CSV table of C-alpha atoms in Angstrom, one decimal:
chain,number,residue,atom,x,y,z
A,1,MET,CA,123.4,-31.9,-101.3
A,2,LYS,CA,120.2,-30.9,-103.1
A,3,ALA,CA,120.8,-29.0,-106.3
A,4,GLN,CA,120.1,-25.3,-106.2
A,5,PRO,CA,116.9,-24.1,-108.0
A,6,GLU,CA,117.4,-22.9,-111.6
A,7,PRO,CA,117.3,-19.2,-112.2
A,8,LEU,CA,113.8,-17.8,-112.7
A,9,PRO,CA,112.8,-17.2,-116.3
A,10,ASP,CA,112.6,-13.6,-117.5
A,11,HIS,CA,108.8,-13.7,-117.7
A,12,LEU,CA,108.5,-14.6,-114.0
A,13,ARG,CA,111.0,-12.0,-112.8
A,14,ALA,CA,109.1,-9.4,-114.9
A,15,LEU,CA,106.0,-10.1,-112.8
A,16,VAL,CA,107.4,-8.4,-109.7
A,17,GLY,CA,105.5,-5.1,-109.2
A,18,GLN,CA,102.8,-6.0,-111.6
A,19,SER,CA,99.1,-6.4,-110.9
A,20,VAL,CA,97.8,-9.8,-109.8
A,21,ASP,CA,95.7,-9.7,-112.9
A,22,ASP,CA,98.9,-10.2,-114.9
A,23,VAL,CA,99.7,-13.6,-113.2
A,24,ASP,CA,99.3,-16.4,-115.8
A,25,THR,CA,97.5,-19.5,-114.9
A,26,PRO,CA,97.5,-22.0,-113.3
A,27,ALA,CA,99.7,-20.4,-110.6
A,28,LEU,CA,100.5,-21.0,-107.0
A,29,VAL,CA,99.7,-17.7,-105.3
A,30,VAL,CA,100.3,-16.6,-101.7
A,31,ASP,CA,98.4,-13.8,-100.1
A,32,LEU,CA,101.3,-12.3,-98.0
A,33,ASP,CA,99.0,-10.1,-95.9
A,34,ALA,CA,97.0,-13.2,-94.8
A,35,VAL,CA,100.2,-15.1,-94.2
A,36,ASN,CA,101.5,-12.4,-91.9
A,37,ARG,CA,98.2,-12.3,-90.0
A,38,ASN,CA,98.2,-16.1,-89.5
A,39,MET,CA,101.8,-16.0,-88.4
A,40,GLN,CA,101.2,-13.2,-85.9
A,41,ARG,CA,98.3,-15.0,-84.3
A,42,MET,CA,100.3,-18.2,-83.9
A,43,VAL,CA,103.3,-16.3,-82.4
A,44,GLU,CA,101.0,-14.6,-79.9
A,45,PHE,CA,99.4,-17.9,-78.9
A,46,ALA,CA,102.8,-19.5,-78.3
A,47,ALA,CA,104.1,-16.6,-76.3
A,48,LYS,CA,100.9,-16.5,-74.2
A,49,HIS,CA,101.3,-20.2,-73.4
A,50,ARG,CA,105.1,-20.1,-72.9
A,51,LEU,CA,105.7,-22.5,-75.7
A,52,ARG,CA,108.6,-22.6,-78.2
A,53,LEU,CA,107.2,-22.3,-81.7
A,54,ARG,CA,109.0,-24.5,-84.4
A,55,PRO,CA,106.8,-24.4,-87.5
A,56,HIS,CA,106.9,-27.3,-89.9
A,57,GLY,CA,108.7,-26.4,-93.1
A,58,LYS,CA,107.2,-29.3,-95.0
A,59,ALA,CA,104.1,-27.1,-95.4
A,60,HIS,CA,105.8,-24.3,-97.3
A,61,LYS,CA,109.1,-25.9,-98.4
A,62,SER,CA,110.6,-22.4,-98.8
A,63,ALA,CA,113.5,-20.6,-97.2
A,64,LEU,CA,111.7,-17.3,-97.8
A,65,PHE,CA,108.7,-18.3,-95.6
A,66,GLY,CA,111.1,-20.0,-93.1
A,67,ARG,CA,113.0,-16.8,-92.7
A,68,LEU,CA,109.7,-14.9,-92.3
A,69,GLN,CA,108.7,-17.4,-89.5
A,70,LEU,CA,112.0,-16.9,-87.7
A,71,GLN,CA,111.7,-13.1,-87.9
A,72,ALA,CA,108.2,-13.3,-86.4
A,73,GLY,CA,109.5,-15.3,-83.4
A,74,ALA,CA,109.9,-19.0,-84.2
A,75,VAL,CA,112.9,-20.7,-82.6
A,76,GLY,CA,113.7,-22.8,-85.6
A,77,LEU,CA,111.9,-25.0,-88.2
A,78,CYS,CA,111.0,-28.6,-88.7
A,79,ALA,CA,111.6,-30.6,-91.9
A,80,GLN,CA,110.4,-34.1,-92.8
A,81,THR,CA,113.0,-35.1,-95.3
A,82,VAL,CA,116.8,-34.6,-95.6
A,83,ALA,CA,116.2,-32.7,-98.8
A,84,GLU,CA,113.9,-30.3,-97.0
A,85,ALA,CA,116.4,-29.7,-94.2
A,86,GLU,CA,119.2,-29.1,-96.8
A,87,ALA,CA,117.1,-26.6,-98.7
A,88,LEU,CA,116.2,-24.7,-95.5
A,89,GLY,CA,119.8,-24.8,-94.4
A,90,ALA,CA,121.0,-23.5,-97.7
A,91,GLY,CA,118.5,-20.7,-97.4
A,92,GLY,CA,119.9,-19.4,-94.1
A,93,ILE,CA,117.8,-21.4,-91.6
A,94,ASN,CA,120.3,-22.3,-88.8
A,95,ASP,CA,118.1,-24.5,-86.5
A,96,VAL,CA,116.4,-27.4,-88.2
A,97,LEU,CA,114.8,-30.5,-86.7
A,98,ILE,CA,114.2,-33.4,-89.1
A,99,SER,CA,111.1,-34.8,-87.3
A,100,ASN,CA,111.4,-38.2,-89.0
A,101,GLU,CA,113.6,-41.3,-88.9
A,102,VAL,CA,116.5,-41.6,-91.4
A,103,LEU,CA,118.0,-45.0,-91.9
A,104,SER,CA,119.6,-44.8,-95.4
A,105,VAL,CA,123.3,-44.6,-95.1
A,106,PRO,CA,123.7,-42.2,-98.1
A,107,LYS,CA,121.1,-39.9,-96.5
A,108,LEU,CA,122.8,-40.1,-93.1
A,109,ARG,CA,126.0,-39.0,-94.7
A,110,ARG,CA,124.1,-35.9,-95.9
A,111,VAL,CA,122.7,-35.5,-92.4
A,112,ALA,CA,126.2,-35.4,-91.0
A,113,ALA,CA,127.3,-32.9,-93.7
A,114,LEU,CA,124.4,-30.6,-92.9
A,115,ALA,CA,125.0,-30.9,-89.2
A,116,HIS,CA,128.6,-29.8,-89.8
A,117,GLN,CA,127.5,-26.9,-92.0
A,118,LEU,CA,125.0,-25.6,-89.4
A,119,TYR,CA,127.5,-26.2,-86.6
A,120,THR,CA,130.1,-24.0,-88.2
A,121,ARG,CA,127.5,-21.3,-88.5
A,122,GLY,CA,126.6,-21.5,-84.9
A,123,GLY,CA,123.4,-23.4,-85.6
A,124,ARG,CA,122.2,-26.9,-85.0
A,125,LEU,CA,120.6,-29.9,-86.7
A,126,SER,CA,118.3,-32.3,-84.8
A,127,LEU,CA,116.9,-35.7,-85.8
A,128,ALA,CA,114.3,-38.1,-84.6
A,129,VAL,CA,115.0,-41.8,-83.9
A,130,ASP,CA,112.9,-44.7,-82.7
A,131,SER,CA,115.3,-47.6,-82.9
A,132,GLY,CA,118.7,-48.7,-81.7
A,133,GLU,CA,119.7,-49.3,-85.3
A,134,GLY,CA,118.9,-45.8,-86.1
A,135,ILE,CA,121.1,-44.5,-83.3
A,136,GLU,CA,124.0,-46.8,-84.4
A,137,ARG,CA,123.8,-45.7,-88.0
A,138,LEU,CA,123.6,-42.1,-87.1
A,139,ALA,CA,126.6,-42.4,-84.8
A,140,GLN,CA,128.6,-44.0,-87.6
A,141,ALA,CA,127.8,-41.2,-90.0
A,142,MET,CA,128.7,-38.5,-87.5
A,143,VAL,CA,132.3,-39.7,-87.2
A,144,LEU,CA,132.9,-37.6,-90.3
A,145,THR,CA,132.3,-34.4,-88.5
A,146,ARG,CA,133.2,-32.7,-85.2
A,147,ALA,CA,129.6,-31.4,-84.9
A,148,VAL,CA,127.1,-32.6,-82.3
A,149,ILE,CA,123.6,-33.5,-83.4
A,150,ASP,CA,120.6,-33.2,-81.1
A,151,VAL,CA,118.6,-36.5,-81.1
A,152,TYR,CA,114.9,-36.7,-80.1
A,153,ILE,CA,113.4,-40.1,-79.3
A,154,GLU,CA,110.1,-40.4,-81.1
A,155,ILE,CA,107.4,-42.1,-79.2
A,156,ASP,CA,104.1,-43.4,-80.6
A,157,ILE,CA,101.4,-41.5,-78.8
A,158,GLY,CA,98.4,-42.8,-80.9
A,159,GLN,CA,98.9,-42.5,-84.6
A,160,GLY,CA,100.4,-46.0,-85.1
A,161,ARG,CA,103.1,-44.8,-87.5
A,162,CYS,CA,106.7,-44.1,-86.4
A,163,GLY,CA,107.8,-44.0,-82.8
A,164,VAL,CA,108.9,-46.4,-80.1
A,165,ALA,CA,106.3,-47.6,-77.6
A,166,PRO,CA,105.8,-45.1,-74.8
A,167,ASP,CA,107.4,-47.3,-72.1
A,168,GLU,CA,110.8,-48.5,-70.9
A,169,ARG,CA,111.9,-48.9,-74.5
A,170,ALA,CA,112.2,-45.2,-74.8
A,171,VAL,CA,114.5,-45.2,-71.7
A,172,THR,CA,116.6,-47.9,-73.4
A,173,LEU,CA,117.1,-45.6,-76.4
A,174,ALA,CA,118.0,-42.6,-74.2
A,175,ARG,CA,120.6,-44.7,-72.4
A,176,GLN,CA,122.0,-45.8,-75.8
A,177,LEU,CA,122.5,-42.1,-76.7
A,178,ALA,CA,124.2,-41.3,-73.4
A,179,GLY,CA,128.0,-41.1,-73.7
A,180,ARG,CA,128.1,-40.6,-77.4
A,181,SER,CA,130.3,-37.6,-78.1
A,182,SER,CA,128.5,-36.7,-81.3
A,183,LEU,CA,124.9,-37.4,-80.3
A,184,ARG,CA,123.1,-35.5,-77.6
A,185,PHE,CA,119.7,-36.7,-76.1
A,186,ALA,CA,117.5,-33.6,-76.6
A,187,GLY,CA,114.1,-34.8,-75.6
A,188,LEU,CA,111.0,-36.4,-77.1
A,189,GLN,CA,109.3,-36.1,-80.5
A,190,ALA,CA,105.6,-36.7,-79.8
A,191,TYR,CA,103.3,-35.9,-82.7
A,192,HIS,CA,99.8,-37.3,-83.2
A,193,GLY,CA,99.1,-36.7,-86.9
A,194,GLY,CA,96.0,-38.8,-86.8
A,195,ALA,CA,94.3,-36.4,-84.4
A,196,GLN,CA,94.8,-33.3,-86.6
A,197,HIS,CA,91.7,-33.9,-88.8
A,198,LEU,CA,89.3,-35.4,-86.3
A,199,ARG,CA,86.4,-33.1,-87.1
A,200,THR,CA,85.0,-32.2,-83.7
A,201,VAL,CA,86.8,-30.3,-80.9
A,202,ALA,CA,85.8,-33.0,-78.5
A,203,GLU,CA,87.4,-35.8,-80.5
A,204,ARG,CA,90.6,-33.9,-80.9
A,205,HIS,CA,90.7,-33.1,-77.2
A,206,ALA,CA,90.1,-36.7,-76.2
A,207,ALA,CA,92.9,-37.9,-78.5
A,208,ILE,CA,95.5,-35.4,-77.1
A,209,VAL,CA,94.5,-36.1,-73.4
A,210,GLU,CA,95.3,-39.7,-74.1
A,211,ALA,CA,98.5,-38.8,-75.9
A,212,ALA,CA,99.6,-36.5,-73.0
A,213,GLU,CA,99.2,-39.4,-70.6
A,214,LYS,CA,101.7,-41.4,-72.7
A,215,VAL,CA,104.1,-38.4,-72.9
A,216,ASN,CA,104.0,-37.8,-69.1
A,217,ALA,CA,104.5,-41.5,-68.4
A,218,VAL,CA,107.7,-41.6,-70.5
A,219,ARG,CA,108.9,-38.3,-69.0
A,220,ARG,CA,108.5,-39.9,-65.5
A,221,LEU,CA,110.5,-43.0,-66.6
A,222,LEU,CA,113.2,-40.9,-68.1
A,223,GLU,CA,113.4,-38.7,-65.0
A,224,ALA,CA,113.7,-41.7,-62.8
A,225,ALA,CA,116.6,-43.0,-65.0
A,226,GLY,CA,118.4,-39.6,-64.6
A,227,LEU,CA,117.8,-38.8,-68.2
A,228,PRO,CA,115.2,-36.0,-68.2
A,229,ALA,CA,113.4,-35.0,-71.4
A,230,ASP,CA,113.9,-31.2,-71.2
A,231,VAL,CA,112.1,-30.7,-74.5
A,232,VAL,CA,108.9,-32.4,-75.7
A,233,THR,CA,108.1,-31.3,-79.3
A,234,GLY,CA,105.1,-32.0,-81.4
A,235,ALA,CA,101.6,-30.9,-82.1
A,236,GLY,CA,100.0,-29.7,-85.3
A,237,THR,CA,97.6,-27.1,-86.7
A,238,GLY,CA,94.5,-29.1,-85.7
A,239,THR,CA,95.4,-29.8,-82.0
A,240,PHE,CA,98.1,-27.4,-80.7
A,241,ALA,CA,95.8,-25.8,-78.3
A,242,HIS,CA,95.2,-29.1,-76.6
A,243,GLU,CA,98.9,-29.9,-76.4
A,244,ALA,CA,99.3,-26.4,-74.9
A,245,ALA,CA,96.6,-27.0,-72.3
A,246,SER,CA,98.0,-30.4,-71.3
A,247,GLY,CA,101.3,-28.9,-70.0
A,248,ALA,CA,103.2,-32.0,-71.4
A,249,TRP,CA,104.7,-30.3,-74.4
A,250,THR,CA,107.3,-27.5,-74.4
A,251,GLU,CA,107.4,-26.9,-78.1
A,252,ILE,CA,104.8,-27.0,-80.9
A,253,GLN,CA,105.3,-27.8,-84.6
A,254,PRO,CA,102.2,-26.6,-86.5
A,255,GLY,CA,102.8,-26.1,-90.2
A,256,SER,CA,99.5,-25.7,-92.2
A,257,PHE,CA,98.2,-22.8,-90.1
A,258,MET,CA,100.2,-20.3,-92.2
A,259,PHE,CA,98.4,-21.3,-95.5
A,260,MET,CA,95.4,-23.3,-94.4
A,261,ASP,CA,93.6,-25.6,-96.7
A,262,VAL,CA,90.1,-27.1,-97.3
A,263,ASP,CA,90.7,-30.1,-95.1
A,264,TYR,CA,91.7,-28.0,-92.1
A,265,LEU,CA,88.9,-25.6,-92.7
A,266,ARG,CA,86.4,-28.5,-92.4
A,267,ASN,CA,87.4,-29.0,-88.8
A,268,GLU,CA,85.0,-27.7,-86.2
A,269,ARG,CA,86.3,-24.3,-85.0
A,270,ASP,CA,88.2,-24.6,-81.7
A,271,PRO,CA,87.6,-21.4,-79.7
A,272,ALA,CA,90.9,-22.1,-77.8
A,273,GLN,CA,92.9,-21.6,-81.0
A,274,PRO,CA,93.4,-18.5,-83.1
A,275,GLN,CA,91.3,-18.4,-86.2
A,276,PHE,CA,93.5,-18.8,-89.3
A,277,GLU,CA,92.5,-17.7,-92.8
A,278,PRO,CA,93.3,-19.2,-96.3
A,279,ALA,CA,96.5,-17.7,-97.7
A,280,LEU,CA,97.4,-20.2,-100.4
A,281,PHE,CA,95.6,-20.3,-103.7
A,282,ILE,CA,95.7,-21.7,-107.2
A,283,LYS,CA,94.9,-18.9,-109.6
A,284,SER,CA,93.0,-20.4,-112.6
A,285,GLN,CA,91.0,-18.9,-115.4
A,286,VAL,CA,87.9,-20.0,-117.3
A,287,ILE,CA,88.8,-21.5,-120.7
A,288,SER,CA,85.5,-23.0,-121.8
A,289,LEU,CA,81.9,-22.1,-121.1
A,290,ALA,CA,78.6,-24.1,-121.5
A,291,ASP,CA,75.0,-23.4,-120.5
A,292,ASP,CA,75.3,-25.2,-117.1
A,293,HIS,CA,79.0,-25.2,-116.3
A,294,ALA,CA,82.4,-23.5,-116.9
A,295,VAL,CA,85.8,-25.1,-117.2
A,296,CYS,CA,89.0,-23.7,-115.7
A,297,ASP,CA,92.6,-24.6,-116.5
A,298,ALA,CA,93.6,-26.0,-113.0
A,299,GLY,CA,93.4,-29.8,-112.8
A,300,HIS,CA,95.2,-32.3,-110.7
A,301,LYS,CA,98.6,-31.3,-112.0
A,302,SER,CA,98.2,-28.0,-110.1
A,303,HIS,CA,96.6,-29.2,-106.8
A,304,ALA,CA,96.8,-32.4,-104.7
A,305,ILE,CA,93.6,-34.4,-104.2
A,306,ASP,CA,94.5,-36.7,-101.4
A,307,SER,CA,92.4,-34.7,-99.0
A,308,GLY,CA,89.6,-33.9,-101.5
A,309,LEU,CA,89.1,-31.3,-104.2
A,310,PRO,CA,89.7,-27.6,-103.9
A,311,GLU,CA,87.0,-25.1,-103.0
A,312,VAL,CA,86.4,-21.9,-105.0
A,313,GLN,CA,87.2,-18.7,-103.1
A,314,ALA,CA,84.6,-16.2,-104.2
A,315,LEU,CA,85.9,-12.7,-104.3
A,316,PRO,CA,83.5,-9.7,-103.6
A,317,GLY,CA,80.8,-9.6,-106.2
A,318,GLN,CA,81.4,-13.1,-107.5
A,319,ALA,CA,78.8,-15.8,-107.3
A,320,PRO,CA,79.6,-19.0,-105.3
A,321,LEU,CA,80.9,-21.9,-107.4
A,322,ARG,CA,81.5,-25.6,-106.8
A,323,PHE,CA,84.6,-27.3,-108.2
A,324,ALA,CA,84.3,-30.7,-109.7
A,325,ASN,CA,86.9,-33.2,-111.0
A,326,GLY,CA,87.9,-32.4,-114.6
A,327,GLY,CA,91.1,-34.4,-114.9
A,328,ASP,CA,94.7,-33.5,-115.1
A,329,GLU,CA,94.4,-30.1,-116.8
A,330,HIS,CA,90.8,-29.1,-116.1
A,331,GLY,CA,88.4,-28.2,-113.4
A,332,VAL,CA,84.6,-28.1,-113.9
A,333,LEU,CA,82.8,-25.3,-112.2
A,334,HIS,CA,79.1,-25.5,-111.3
A,335,PRO,CA,77.0,-22.7,-109.7
A,336,GLU,CA,75.8,-23.3,-106.2
A,337,HIS,CA,72.2,-22.5,-107.1
A,338,THR,CA,69.6,-24.1,-109.3
A,339,ALA,CA,68.7,-22.9,-112.8
A,340,ASP,CA,65.8,-20.6,-113.5
A,341,GLU,CA,63.0,-22.5,-115.3
A,342,ASP,CA,63.1,-20.1,-118.3
A,343,GLY,CA,66.7,-20.2,-119.3
A,344,PRO,CA,70.3,-21.4,-118.6
A,345,LEU,CA,72.1,-20.9,-115.4
A,346,SER,CA,73.2,-17.4,-114.5
A,347,HIS,CA,76.2,-16.3,-112.6
A,348,LEU,CA,78.7,-18.5,-114.3
A,349,PRO,CA,82.1,-16.8,-114.7
A,350,ALA,CA,82.9,-15.3,-118.1
A,351,LEU,CA,85.5,-16.7,-120.5
A,352,GLY,CA,89.0,-15.6,-119.3
A,353,GLU,CA,87.8,-14.7,-115.9
A,354,ALA,CA,90.1,-15.5,-113.0
A,355,VAL,CA,89.0,-18.2,-110.5
A,356,TRP,CA,90.7,-18.7,-107.2
A,357,LEU,CA,91.0,-22.1,-105.6
A,358,ILE,CA,91.8,-23.1,-102.0
A,359,PRO,CA,93.6,-26.5,-102.2
A,360,GLY,CA,92.3,-29.5,-100.4
A,361,HIS,CA,95.8,-30.2,-98.9
A,362,CYS,CA,98.4,-27.5,-98.9
A,363,ASP,CA,101.6,-29.5,-98.4
A,364,PRO,CA,101.5,-31.8,-101.5
A,365,THR,CA,100.0,-29.0,-103.5
A,366,VAL,CA,103.1,-26.9,-102.9
A,367,ASN,CA,105.2,-29.9,-103.9
A,368,LEU,CA,103.7,-29.7,-107.4
A,369,HIS,CA,105.0,-26.2,-108.1
A,370,SER,CA,108.5,-24.8,-108.7
A,371,HIS,CA,107.7,-21.3,-107.4
A,372,TYR,CA,105.2,-19.1,-105.5
A,373,VAL,CA,103.8,-15.9,-106.8
A,374,VAL,CA,103.7,-13.8,-103.6
A,375,VAL,CA,101.1,-11.1,-103.6
A,376,ARG,CA,100.5,-8.1,-101.3
A,377,GLY,CA,97.3,-6.2,-101.2
A,378,GLY,CA,94.8,-9.0,-101.7
A,379,LEU,CA,93.7,-11.2,-104.6
A,380,ALA,CA,91.3,-8.7,-106.1
A,381,ALA,CA,93.6,-5.7,-106.5
A,382,GLY,CA,97.0,-6.8,-105.2
A,383,ARG,CA,100.5,-6.6,-106.7
A,384,VAL,CA,103.2,-9.2,-107.0
A,385,GLU,CA,105.7,-8.7,-104.2
A,386,ALA,CA,108.1,-11.5,-105.1
A,387,ILE,CA,108.6,-14.8,-107.0
A,388,ALA,CA,109.8,-17.3,-104.4
A,389,PRO,CA,111.2,-20.7,-105.4
A,390,VAL,CA,109.9,-23.9,-103.7
A,391,GLU,CA,113.5,-25.0,-102.9
A,392,ALA,CA,112.5,-28.1,-100.9
A,393,ARG,CA,110.1,-29.8,-103.3
A,394,GLY,CA,110.6,-33.4,-104.1
A,395,VAL,CA,111.0,-36.5,-101.9
A,396,TRP,CA,114.7,-37.1,-101.4
């Protein structure tokens, strides 16, 4: 099982109740008020469309935020790795779907152990498969426990990543699951990750219309075989309104909506979806100042760059700034206006001034940090509500 996080140092515990100004930099900061607003909007959407909401825990990797999601109305959580599922389970989350294939025998033993742990608490563990070999290996691992694990057959609906072809091969896998005492065919895993960041609403809509045709075709085949897929789970922050409108999905798995990031904010706004606001930030501060730029202490060690660089969140009264690559420990800040002819640029932040960054991609940014600083009352005048460990960080 994944090792428990180390106790928080005294200087972090002492932050609770203090002003956000006292948070040292660079730090991973969550605006709890914004998180709650984002969560409420998603819960209301799911209820309106009669969809089960299973947020993806790979976005926050935190039992605290997982529990918040369950309290708001989620039916359970997703995880993408065994380690994430273990951390969520250890944090009190009793319904976890590993929405990914697991073939490693050592990891499958851990899957069986976690399935047993959740089963004894009245919970359940689920797993995605896309091969007969995956089913056989899972069945062998599950002989170690009396628990039953729910198994979703993953179908490839357009991303070209994991998933069996959406044809009779999915039925073959469902038949292979039938009669297994420890494995229960639960439905289909149908996620189109490639559609999430198609920039226009029309592009995302077209991708999910095509995906829904594949889902419905497999559902008809399974129904004809006497193996109905009662649950179809999938969807993400960029497309969940289209999955909802299709009628093909019964459960949605958005994750990034709770924090948002620059890459999702670049998508064309979809009026069918609630509007979500940034809630995850890197607090940085200016450590060097020149005539035409400032330098902050948040480089690539504090934020992921796979989806591009962060953007600067200007607080009331602050001038807009552009973040440029400064390396591992530095970010270079440029004003978003031109210099006056008679002097240096104005409106650069002062030495020591706080600068708030919206990460380009929230999931891997969270993975770089050991804890969150959770703030209530906003970034400008809020106070630290809690220090929350990122229990599920890592890749195992």
